[in-house]
PDB file of C-alpha atoms in Angstrom:
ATOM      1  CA  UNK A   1      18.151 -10.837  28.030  1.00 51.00           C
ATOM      2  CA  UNK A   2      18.845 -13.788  25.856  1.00 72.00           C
ATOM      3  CA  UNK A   3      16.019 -16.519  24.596  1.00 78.00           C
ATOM      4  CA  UNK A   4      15.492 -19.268  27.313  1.00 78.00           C
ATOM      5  CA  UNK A   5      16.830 -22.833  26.454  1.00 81.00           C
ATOM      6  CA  UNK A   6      13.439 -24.041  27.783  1.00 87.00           C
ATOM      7  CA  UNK A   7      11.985 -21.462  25.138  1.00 87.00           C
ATOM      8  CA  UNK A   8      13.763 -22.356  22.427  1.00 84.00           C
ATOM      9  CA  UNK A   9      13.140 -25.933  22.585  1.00 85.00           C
ATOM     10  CA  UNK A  10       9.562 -25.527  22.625  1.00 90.00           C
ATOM     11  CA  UNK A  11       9.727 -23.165  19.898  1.00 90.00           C
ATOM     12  CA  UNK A  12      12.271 -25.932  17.963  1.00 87.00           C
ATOM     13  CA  UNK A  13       9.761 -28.779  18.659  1.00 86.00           C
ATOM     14  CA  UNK A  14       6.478 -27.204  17.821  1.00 89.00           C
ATOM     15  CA  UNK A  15       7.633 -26.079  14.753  1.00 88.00           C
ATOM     16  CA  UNK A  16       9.515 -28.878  13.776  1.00 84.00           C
ATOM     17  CA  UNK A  17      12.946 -26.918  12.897  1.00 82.00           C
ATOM     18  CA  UNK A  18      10.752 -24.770   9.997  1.00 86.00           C
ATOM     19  CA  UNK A  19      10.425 -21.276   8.896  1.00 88.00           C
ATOM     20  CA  UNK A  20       6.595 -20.140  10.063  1.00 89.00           C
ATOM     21  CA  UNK A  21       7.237 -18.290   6.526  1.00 88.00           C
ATOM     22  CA  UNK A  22       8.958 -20.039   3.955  1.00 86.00           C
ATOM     23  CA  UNK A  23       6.563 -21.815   1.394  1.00 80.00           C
ATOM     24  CA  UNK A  24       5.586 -25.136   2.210  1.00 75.00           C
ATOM     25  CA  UNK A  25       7.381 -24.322   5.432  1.00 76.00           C
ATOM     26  CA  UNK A  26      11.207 -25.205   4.815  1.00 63.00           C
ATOM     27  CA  UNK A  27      12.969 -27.093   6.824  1.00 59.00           C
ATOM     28  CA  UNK A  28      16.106 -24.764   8.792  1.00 54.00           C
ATOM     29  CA  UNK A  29      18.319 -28.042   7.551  1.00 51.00           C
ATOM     30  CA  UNK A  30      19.379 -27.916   4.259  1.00 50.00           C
ATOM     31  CA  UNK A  31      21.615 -26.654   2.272  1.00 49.00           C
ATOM     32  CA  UNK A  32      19.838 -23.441   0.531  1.00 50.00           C
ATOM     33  CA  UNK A  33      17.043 -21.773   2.246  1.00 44.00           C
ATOM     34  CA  UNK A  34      15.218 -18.822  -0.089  1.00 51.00           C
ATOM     35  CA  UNK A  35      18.284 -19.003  -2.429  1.00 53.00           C
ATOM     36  CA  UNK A  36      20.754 -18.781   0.422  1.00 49.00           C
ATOM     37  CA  UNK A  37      23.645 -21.405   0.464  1.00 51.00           C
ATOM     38  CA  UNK A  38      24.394 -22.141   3.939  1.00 47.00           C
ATOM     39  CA  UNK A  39      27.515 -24.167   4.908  1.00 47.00           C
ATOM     40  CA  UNK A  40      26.358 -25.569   8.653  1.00 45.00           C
ATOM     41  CA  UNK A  41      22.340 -26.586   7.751  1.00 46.00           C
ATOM     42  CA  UNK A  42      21.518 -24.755  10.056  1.00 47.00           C
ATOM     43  CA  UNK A  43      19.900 -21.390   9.060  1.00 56.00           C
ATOM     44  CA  UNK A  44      17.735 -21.036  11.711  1.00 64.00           C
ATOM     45  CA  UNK A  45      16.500 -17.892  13.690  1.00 81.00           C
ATOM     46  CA  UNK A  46      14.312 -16.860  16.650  1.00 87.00           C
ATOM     47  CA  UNK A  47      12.928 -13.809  15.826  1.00 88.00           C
ATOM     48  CA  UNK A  48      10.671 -11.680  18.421  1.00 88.00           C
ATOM     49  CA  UNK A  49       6.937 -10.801  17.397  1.00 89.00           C
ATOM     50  CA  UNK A  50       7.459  -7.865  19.165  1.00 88.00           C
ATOM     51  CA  UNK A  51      10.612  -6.002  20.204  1.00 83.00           C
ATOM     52  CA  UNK A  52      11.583  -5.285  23.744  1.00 72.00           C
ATOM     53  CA  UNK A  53      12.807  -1.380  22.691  1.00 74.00           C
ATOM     54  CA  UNK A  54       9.425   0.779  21.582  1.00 76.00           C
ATOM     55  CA  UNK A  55      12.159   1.821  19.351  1.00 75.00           C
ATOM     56  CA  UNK A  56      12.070  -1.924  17.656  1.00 77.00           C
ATOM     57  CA  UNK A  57      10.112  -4.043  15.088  1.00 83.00           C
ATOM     58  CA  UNK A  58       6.519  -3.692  16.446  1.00 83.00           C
ATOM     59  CA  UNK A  59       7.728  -2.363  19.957  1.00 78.00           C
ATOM     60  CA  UNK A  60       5.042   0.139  19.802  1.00 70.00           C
ATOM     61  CA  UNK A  61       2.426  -2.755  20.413  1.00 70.00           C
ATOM     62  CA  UNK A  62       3.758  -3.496  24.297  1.00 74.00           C
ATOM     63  CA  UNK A  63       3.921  -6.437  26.005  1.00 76.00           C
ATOM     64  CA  UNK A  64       3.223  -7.109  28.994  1.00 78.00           C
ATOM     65  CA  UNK A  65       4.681 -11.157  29.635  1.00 79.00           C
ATOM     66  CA  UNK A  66       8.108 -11.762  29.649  1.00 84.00           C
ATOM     67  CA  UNK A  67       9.680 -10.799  26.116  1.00 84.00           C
ATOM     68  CA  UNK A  68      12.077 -13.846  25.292  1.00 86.00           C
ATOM     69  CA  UNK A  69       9.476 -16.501  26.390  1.00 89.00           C
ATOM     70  CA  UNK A  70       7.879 -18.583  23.993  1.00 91.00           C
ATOM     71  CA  UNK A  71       4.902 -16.855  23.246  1.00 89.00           C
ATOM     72  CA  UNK A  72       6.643 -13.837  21.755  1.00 89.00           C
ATOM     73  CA  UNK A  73       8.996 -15.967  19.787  1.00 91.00           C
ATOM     74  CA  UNK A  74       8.699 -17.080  16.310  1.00 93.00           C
ATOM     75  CA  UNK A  75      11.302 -19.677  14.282  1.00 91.00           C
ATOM     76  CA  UNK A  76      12.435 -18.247  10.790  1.00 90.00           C
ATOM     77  CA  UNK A  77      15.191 -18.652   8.375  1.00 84.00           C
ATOM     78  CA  UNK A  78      17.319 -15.538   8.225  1.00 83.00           C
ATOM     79  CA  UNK A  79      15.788 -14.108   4.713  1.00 85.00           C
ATOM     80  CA  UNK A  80      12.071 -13.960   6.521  1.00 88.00           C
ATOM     81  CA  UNK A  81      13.550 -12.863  10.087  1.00 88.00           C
ATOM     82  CA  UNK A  82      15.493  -9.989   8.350  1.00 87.00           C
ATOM     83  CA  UNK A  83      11.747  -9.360   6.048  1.00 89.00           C
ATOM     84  CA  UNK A  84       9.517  -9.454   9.386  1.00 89.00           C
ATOM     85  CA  UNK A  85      11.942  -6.907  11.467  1.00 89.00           C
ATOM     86  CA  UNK A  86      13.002  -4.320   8.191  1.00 89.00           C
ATOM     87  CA  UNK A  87       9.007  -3.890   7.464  1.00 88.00           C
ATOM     88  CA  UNK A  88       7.115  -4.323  10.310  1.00 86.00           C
ATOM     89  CA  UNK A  89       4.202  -2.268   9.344  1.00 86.00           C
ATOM     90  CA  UNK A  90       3.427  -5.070   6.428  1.00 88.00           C
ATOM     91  CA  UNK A  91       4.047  -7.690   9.215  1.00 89.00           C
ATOM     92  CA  UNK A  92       2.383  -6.931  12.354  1.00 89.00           C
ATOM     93  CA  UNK A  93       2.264  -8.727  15.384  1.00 90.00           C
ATOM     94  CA  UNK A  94      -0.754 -10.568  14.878  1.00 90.00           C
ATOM     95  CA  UNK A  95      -0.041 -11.393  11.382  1.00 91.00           C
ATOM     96  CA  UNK A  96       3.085 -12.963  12.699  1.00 92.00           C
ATOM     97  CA  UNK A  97       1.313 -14.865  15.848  1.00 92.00           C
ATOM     98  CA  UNK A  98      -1.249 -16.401  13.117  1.00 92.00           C
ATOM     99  CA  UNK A  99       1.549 -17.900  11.006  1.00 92.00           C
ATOM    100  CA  UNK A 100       3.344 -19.189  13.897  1.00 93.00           C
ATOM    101  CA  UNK A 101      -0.168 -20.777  14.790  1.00 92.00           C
ATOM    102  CA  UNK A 102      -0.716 -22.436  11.633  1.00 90.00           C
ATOM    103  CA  UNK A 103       2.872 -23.650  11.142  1.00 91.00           C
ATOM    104  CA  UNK A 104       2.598 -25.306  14.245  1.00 90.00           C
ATOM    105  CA  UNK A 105      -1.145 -26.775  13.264  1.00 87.00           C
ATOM    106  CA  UNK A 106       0.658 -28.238   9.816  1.00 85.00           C
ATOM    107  CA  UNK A 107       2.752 -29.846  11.932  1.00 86.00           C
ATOM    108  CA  UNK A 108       0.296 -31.561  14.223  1.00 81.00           C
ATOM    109  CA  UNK A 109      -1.355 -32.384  11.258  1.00 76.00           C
ATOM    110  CA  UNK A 110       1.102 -34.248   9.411  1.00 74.00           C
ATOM    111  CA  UNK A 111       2.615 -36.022  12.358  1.00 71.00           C
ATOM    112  CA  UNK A 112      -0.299 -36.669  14.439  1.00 65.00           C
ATOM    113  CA  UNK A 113      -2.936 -39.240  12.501  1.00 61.00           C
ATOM    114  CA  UNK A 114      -5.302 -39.818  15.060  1.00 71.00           C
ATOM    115  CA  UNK A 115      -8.944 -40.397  15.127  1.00 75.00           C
ATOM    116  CA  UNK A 116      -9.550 -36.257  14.973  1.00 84.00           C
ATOM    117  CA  UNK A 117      -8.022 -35.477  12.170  1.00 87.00           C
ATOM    118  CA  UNK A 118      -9.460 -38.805  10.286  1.00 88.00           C
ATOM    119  CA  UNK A 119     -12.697 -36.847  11.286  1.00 91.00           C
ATOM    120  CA  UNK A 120     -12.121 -33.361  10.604  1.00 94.00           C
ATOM    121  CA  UNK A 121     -10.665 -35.490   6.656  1.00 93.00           C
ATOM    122  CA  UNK A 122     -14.018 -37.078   6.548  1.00 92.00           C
ATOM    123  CA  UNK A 123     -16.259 -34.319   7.215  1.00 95.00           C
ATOM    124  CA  UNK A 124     -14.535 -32.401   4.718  1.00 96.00           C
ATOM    125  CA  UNK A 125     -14.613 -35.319   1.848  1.00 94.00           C
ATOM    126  CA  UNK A 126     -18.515 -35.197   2.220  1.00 93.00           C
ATOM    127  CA  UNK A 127     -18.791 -31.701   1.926  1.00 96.00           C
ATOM    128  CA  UNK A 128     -16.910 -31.311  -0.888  1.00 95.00           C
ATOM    129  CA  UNK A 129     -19.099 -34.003  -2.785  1.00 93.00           C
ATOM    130  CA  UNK A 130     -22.146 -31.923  -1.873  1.00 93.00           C
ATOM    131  CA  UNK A 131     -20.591 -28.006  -2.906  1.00 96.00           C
ATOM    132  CA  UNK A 132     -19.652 -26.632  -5.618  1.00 96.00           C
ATOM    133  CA  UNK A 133     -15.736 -25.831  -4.143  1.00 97.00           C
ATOM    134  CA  UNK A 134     -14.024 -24.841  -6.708  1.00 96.00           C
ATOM    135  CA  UNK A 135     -16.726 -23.062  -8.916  1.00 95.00           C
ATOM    136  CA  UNK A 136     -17.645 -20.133  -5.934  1.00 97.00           C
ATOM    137  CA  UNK A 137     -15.609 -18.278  -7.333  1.00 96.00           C
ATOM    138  CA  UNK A 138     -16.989 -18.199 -11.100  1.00 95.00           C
ATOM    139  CA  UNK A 139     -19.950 -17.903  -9.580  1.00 94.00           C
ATOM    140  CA  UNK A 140     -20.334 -14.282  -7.958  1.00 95.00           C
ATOM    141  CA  UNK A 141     -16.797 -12.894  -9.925  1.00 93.00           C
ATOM    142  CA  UNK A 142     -18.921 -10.287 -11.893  1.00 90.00           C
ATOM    143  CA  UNK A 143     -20.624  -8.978  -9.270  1.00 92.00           C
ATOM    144  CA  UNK A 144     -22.059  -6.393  -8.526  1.00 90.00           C
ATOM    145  CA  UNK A 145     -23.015  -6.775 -12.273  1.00 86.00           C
ATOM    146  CA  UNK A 146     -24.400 -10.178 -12.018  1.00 87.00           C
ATOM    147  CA  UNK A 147     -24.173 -13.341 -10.855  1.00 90.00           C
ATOM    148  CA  UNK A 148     -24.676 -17.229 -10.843  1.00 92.00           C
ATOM    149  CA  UNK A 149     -27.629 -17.856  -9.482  1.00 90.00           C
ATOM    150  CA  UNK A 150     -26.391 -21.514  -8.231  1.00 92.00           C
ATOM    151  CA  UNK A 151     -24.775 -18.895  -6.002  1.00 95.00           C
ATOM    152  CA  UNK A 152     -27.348 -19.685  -3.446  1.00 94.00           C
ATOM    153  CA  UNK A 153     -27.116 -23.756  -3.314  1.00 95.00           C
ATOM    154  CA  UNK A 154     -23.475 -23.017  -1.482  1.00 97.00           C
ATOM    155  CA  UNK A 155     -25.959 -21.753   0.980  1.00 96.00           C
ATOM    156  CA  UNK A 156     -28.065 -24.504   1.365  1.00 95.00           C
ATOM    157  CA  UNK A 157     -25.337 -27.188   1.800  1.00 96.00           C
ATOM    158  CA  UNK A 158     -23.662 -25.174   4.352  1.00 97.00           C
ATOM    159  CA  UNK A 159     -27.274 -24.970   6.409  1.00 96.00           C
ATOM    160  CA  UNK A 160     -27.646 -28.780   5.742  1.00 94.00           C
ATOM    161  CA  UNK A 161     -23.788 -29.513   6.753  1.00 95.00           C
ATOM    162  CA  UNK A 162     -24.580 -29.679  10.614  1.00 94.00           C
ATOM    163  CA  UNK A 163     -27.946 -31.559   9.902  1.00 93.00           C
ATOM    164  CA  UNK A 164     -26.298 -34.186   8.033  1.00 90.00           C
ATOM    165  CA  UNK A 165     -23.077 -34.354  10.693  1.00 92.00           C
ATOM    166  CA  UNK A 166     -23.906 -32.882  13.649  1.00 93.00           C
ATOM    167  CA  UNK A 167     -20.528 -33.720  14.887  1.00 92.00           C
ATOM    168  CA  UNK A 168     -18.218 -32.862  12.559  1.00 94.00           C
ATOM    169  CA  UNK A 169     -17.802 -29.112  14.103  1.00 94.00           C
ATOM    170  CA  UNK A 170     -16.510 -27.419  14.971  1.00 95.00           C
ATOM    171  CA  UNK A 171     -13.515 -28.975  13.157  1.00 96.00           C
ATOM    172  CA  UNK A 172     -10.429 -30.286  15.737  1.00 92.00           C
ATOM    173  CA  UNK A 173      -8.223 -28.805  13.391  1.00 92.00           C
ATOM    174  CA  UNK A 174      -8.055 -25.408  15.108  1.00 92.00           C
ATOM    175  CA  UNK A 175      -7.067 -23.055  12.240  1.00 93.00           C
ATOM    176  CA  UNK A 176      -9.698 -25.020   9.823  1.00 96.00           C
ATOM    177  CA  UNK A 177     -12.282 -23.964  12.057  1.00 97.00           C
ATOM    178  CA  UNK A 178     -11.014 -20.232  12.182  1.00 96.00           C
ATOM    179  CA  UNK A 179     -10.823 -19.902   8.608  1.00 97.00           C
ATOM    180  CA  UNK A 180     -13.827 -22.015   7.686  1.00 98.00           C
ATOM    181  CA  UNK A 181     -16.527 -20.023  10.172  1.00 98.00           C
ATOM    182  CA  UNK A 182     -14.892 -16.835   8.225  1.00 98.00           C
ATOM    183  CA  UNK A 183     -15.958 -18.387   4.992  1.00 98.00           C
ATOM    184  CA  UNK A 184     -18.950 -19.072   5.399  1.00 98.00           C
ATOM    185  CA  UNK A 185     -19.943 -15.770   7.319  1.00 98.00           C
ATOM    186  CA  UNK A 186     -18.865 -14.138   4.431  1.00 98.00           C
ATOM    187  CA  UNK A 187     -20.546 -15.684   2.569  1.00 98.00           C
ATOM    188  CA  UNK A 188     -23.766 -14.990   4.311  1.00 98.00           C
ATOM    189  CA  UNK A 189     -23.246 -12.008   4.792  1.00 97.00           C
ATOM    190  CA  UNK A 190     -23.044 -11.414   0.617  1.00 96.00           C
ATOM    191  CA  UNK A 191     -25.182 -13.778  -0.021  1.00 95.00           C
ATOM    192  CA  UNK A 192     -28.113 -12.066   2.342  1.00 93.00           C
ATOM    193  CA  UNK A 193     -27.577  -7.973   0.357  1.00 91.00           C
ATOM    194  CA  UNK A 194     -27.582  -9.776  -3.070  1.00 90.00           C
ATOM    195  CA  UNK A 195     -30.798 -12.360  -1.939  1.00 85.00           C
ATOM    196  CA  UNK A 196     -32.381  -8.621  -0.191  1.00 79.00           C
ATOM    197  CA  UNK A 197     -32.477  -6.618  -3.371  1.00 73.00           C
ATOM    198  CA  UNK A 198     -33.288  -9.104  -5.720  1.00 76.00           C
ATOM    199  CA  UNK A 199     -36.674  -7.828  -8.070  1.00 61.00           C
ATOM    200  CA  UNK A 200     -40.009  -9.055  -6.024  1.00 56.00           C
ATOM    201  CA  UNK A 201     -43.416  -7.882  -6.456  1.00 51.00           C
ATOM    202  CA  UNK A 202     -42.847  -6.062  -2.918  1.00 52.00           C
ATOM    203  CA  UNK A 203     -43.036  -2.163  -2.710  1.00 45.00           C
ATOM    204  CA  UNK A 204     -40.500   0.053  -0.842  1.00 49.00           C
ATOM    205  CA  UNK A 205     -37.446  -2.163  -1.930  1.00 53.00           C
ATOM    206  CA  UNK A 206     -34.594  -1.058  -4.366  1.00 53.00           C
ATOM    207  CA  UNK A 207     -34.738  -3.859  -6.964  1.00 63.00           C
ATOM    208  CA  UNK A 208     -30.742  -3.941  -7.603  1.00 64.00           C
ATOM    209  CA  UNK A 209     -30.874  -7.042  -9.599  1.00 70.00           C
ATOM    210  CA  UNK A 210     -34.072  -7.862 -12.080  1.00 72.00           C
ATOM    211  CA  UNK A 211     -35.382 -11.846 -12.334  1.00 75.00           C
ATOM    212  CA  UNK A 212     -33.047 -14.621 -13.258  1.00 76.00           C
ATOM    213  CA  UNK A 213     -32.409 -15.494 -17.343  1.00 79.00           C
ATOM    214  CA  UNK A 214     -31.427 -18.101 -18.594  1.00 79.00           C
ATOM    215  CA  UNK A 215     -27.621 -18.536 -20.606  1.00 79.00           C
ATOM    216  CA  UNK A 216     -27.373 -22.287 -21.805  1.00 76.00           C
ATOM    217  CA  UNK A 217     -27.596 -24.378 -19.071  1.00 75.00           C
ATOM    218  CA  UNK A 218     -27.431 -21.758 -16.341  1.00 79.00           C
ATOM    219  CA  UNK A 219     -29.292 -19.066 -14.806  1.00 80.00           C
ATOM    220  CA  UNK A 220     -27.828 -15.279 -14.014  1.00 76.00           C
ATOM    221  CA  UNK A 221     -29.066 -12.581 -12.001  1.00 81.00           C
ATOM    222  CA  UNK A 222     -28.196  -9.716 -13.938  1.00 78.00           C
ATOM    223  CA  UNK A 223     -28.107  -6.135 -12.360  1.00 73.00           C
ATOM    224  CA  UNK A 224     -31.103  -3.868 -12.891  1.00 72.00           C
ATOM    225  CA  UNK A 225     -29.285  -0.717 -14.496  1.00 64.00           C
ATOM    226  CA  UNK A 226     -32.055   0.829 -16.345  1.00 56.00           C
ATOM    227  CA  UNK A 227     -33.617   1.182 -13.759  1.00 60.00           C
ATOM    228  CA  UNK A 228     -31.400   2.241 -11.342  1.00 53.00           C
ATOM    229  CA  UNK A 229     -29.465   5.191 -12.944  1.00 52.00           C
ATOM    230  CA  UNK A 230     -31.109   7.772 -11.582  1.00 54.00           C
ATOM    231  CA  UNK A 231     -31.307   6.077  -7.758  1.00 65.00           C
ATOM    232  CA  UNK A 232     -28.229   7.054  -5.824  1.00 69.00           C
ATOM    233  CA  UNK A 233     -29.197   4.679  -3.149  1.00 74.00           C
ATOM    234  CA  UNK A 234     -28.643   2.204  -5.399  1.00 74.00           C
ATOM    235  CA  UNK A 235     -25.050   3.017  -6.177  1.00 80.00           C
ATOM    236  CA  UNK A 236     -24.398   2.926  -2.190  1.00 85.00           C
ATOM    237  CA  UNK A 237     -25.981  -1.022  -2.000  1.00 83.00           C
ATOM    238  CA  UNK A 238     -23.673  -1.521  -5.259  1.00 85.00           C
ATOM    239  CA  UNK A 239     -20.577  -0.088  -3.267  1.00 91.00           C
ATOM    240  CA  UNK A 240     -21.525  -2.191  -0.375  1.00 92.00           C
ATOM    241  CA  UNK A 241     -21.772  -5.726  -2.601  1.00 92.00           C
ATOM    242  CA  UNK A 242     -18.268  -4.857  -3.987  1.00 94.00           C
ATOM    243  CA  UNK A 243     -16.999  -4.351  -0.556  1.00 97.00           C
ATOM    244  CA  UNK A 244     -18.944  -7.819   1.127  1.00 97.00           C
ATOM    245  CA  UNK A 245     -17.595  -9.988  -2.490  1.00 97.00           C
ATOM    246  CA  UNK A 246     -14.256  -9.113  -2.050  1.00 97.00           C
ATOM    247  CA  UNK A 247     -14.160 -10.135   1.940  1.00 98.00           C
ATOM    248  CA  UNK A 248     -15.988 -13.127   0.926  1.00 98.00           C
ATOM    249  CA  UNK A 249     -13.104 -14.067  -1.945  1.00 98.00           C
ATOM    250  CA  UNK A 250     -10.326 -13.212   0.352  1.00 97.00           C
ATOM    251  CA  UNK A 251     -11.654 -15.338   2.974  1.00 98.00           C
ATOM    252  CA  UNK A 252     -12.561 -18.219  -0.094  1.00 98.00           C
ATOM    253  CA  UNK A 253      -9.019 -18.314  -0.866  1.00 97.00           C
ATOM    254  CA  UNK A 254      -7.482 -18.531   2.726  1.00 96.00           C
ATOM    255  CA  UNK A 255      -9.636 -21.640   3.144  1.00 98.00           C
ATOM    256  CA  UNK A 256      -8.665 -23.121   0.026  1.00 97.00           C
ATOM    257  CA  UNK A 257      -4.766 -22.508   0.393  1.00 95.00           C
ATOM    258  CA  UNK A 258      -5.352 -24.134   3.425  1.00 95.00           C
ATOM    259  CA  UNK A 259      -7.050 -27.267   2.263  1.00 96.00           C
ATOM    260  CA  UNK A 260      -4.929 -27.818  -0.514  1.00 94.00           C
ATOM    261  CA  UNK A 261      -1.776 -27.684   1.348  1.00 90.00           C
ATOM    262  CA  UNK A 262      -3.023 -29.574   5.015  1.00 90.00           C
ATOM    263  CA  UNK A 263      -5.576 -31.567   3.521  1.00 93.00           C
ATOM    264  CA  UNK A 264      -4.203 -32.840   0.238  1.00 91.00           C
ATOM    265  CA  UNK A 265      -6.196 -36.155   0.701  1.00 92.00           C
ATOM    266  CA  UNK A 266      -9.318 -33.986  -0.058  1.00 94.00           C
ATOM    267  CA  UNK A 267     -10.065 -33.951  -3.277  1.00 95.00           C
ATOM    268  CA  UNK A 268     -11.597 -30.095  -3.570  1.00 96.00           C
ATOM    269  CA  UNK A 269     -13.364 -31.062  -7.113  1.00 94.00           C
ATOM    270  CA  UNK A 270     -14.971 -33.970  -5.856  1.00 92.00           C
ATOM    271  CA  UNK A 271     -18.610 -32.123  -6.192  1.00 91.00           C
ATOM    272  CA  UNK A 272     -20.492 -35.297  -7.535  1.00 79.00           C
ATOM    273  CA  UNK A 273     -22.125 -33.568 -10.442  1.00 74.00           C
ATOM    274  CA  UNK A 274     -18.756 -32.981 -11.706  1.00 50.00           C
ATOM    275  CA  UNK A 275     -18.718 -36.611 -12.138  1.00 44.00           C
ATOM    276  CA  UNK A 276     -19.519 -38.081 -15.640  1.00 37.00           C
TER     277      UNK A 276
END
């Protein structure tokens, strides 16, 4: 069966004639797309997230609604469409129905200006002028050897967030909300192991990480390996903080890709104590 018109021009319009995959989403009308000179502009593709053969790119997943109806369509330029269906393991279906998603947010987002997304940009500017954005990262990169222990003030903004604007979520801005509510679970859920095992007068705890010094103007938590060595519970919590930091920084950087390419009005360093 071929794609319906009615499909396809949902598909077109939603995505604005762009490849869900090319960076800063390329138009399909121009005259090189990923290095490719075309000669009609017009290098687009509807690709299927998932094949109608088993035998096909991700046919193994099933589906159960009609196969060339929007919601199993996706618009690429040739390059990405050939990509998507050669490896399908590295692009699964879901992968493929998130981009689609947030292609189709970006556009929303830069043609519709309305009232939501001046409050979803205004929420965000007074966040960032009360976190640390752009330093989370420096701040827990050594773990599980030590850390920052300004670490925990991203906490405390993100509790006092809904306090100070109770309406600003969730966000309208669908895929902001997604990938900011991953953010900052992850980041409570590191920030609870490393605040659990920090050294307390308490007994029956494993004191991973010993009190807070001072370097310069700052103050690190620095793991407690003398003590530890010979506690092989210890090296389990260690294993676990690795695991928890690195979901946290993967879910750090989604968010900020996203900011700085939908949100470009948001200045991500605006944290006032950066201002001198």
């Amino acid at each position: 069966m071929a794609v319906k018109p009615k499909a396809f021009k949902e598909l077109y319009a939603k995505a604005a004639g762009r490849c869900a995959m090319c960076p800063n989403y390329e138009s399909v009308f121009k005259d090189t797309i990923c290095s490719v000179e075309i000669s009609n502009k017009n290098m687009s593709e509807v690709a299927h997230v998932i094949a109608q053969s088993k035998k096909g790119p991700r046919g193994e997943d099933g589906y159960t609604g009609d196969i060339d109806d929007y919601d199993n369509l996706v618009l690429l330029c040739p390059t990405h469409h050939k990509a998507v269906d050669d490896n399908p393991s590295s692009f699964p279906s879901s992968w493929l129905r998130a981009k689609k998603k947030e292609l189709e947010q970006w556009v929303n987002n830069s043609l519709q200006l309305d009232s939501r997304r001046n409050s979803d940009v205004n929420a965000l500017r007074l966040l960032m002028k009360n976190l640390a954005f752009t330093r989370i990262r420096a701040q827990c990169d050594d773990l599980p050897d030590s850390f920052d222990l300004n670490f925990f003030d991203t906490g405390t903004t993100l509790d006092n967030f809904p306090i100070d604007l109770p309406d600003a979520r969730p966000f309208y801005d669908g895929v902001l909300e997604a990938k900011f509510s991953e953010f900052e679970k992850s980041y409570r859920e590191l920030s609870w192991i490393l605040s659990s095992h920090i050294e307390t007068e308490k007994k029956g705890t494993i004191s991973v990480y010993r009190e807070a010094i001072q370097r310069g103007s700052r103050y690190y938590v620095p793991l407690n390996k003398g003590e530890l060595y010979a506690i092989e519970e210890s090296f389990e919590i260690q294993n676990e903080i690795r695991a928890r930091r690195e979901k946290f920084l993967n879910c750090y950087v989604e968010l900020m890709k996203y900011l700085r390419f939908n949100y470009p009005e948001i200045d991500l360093n605006s944290y006032e104590p950066y201002q001198w």
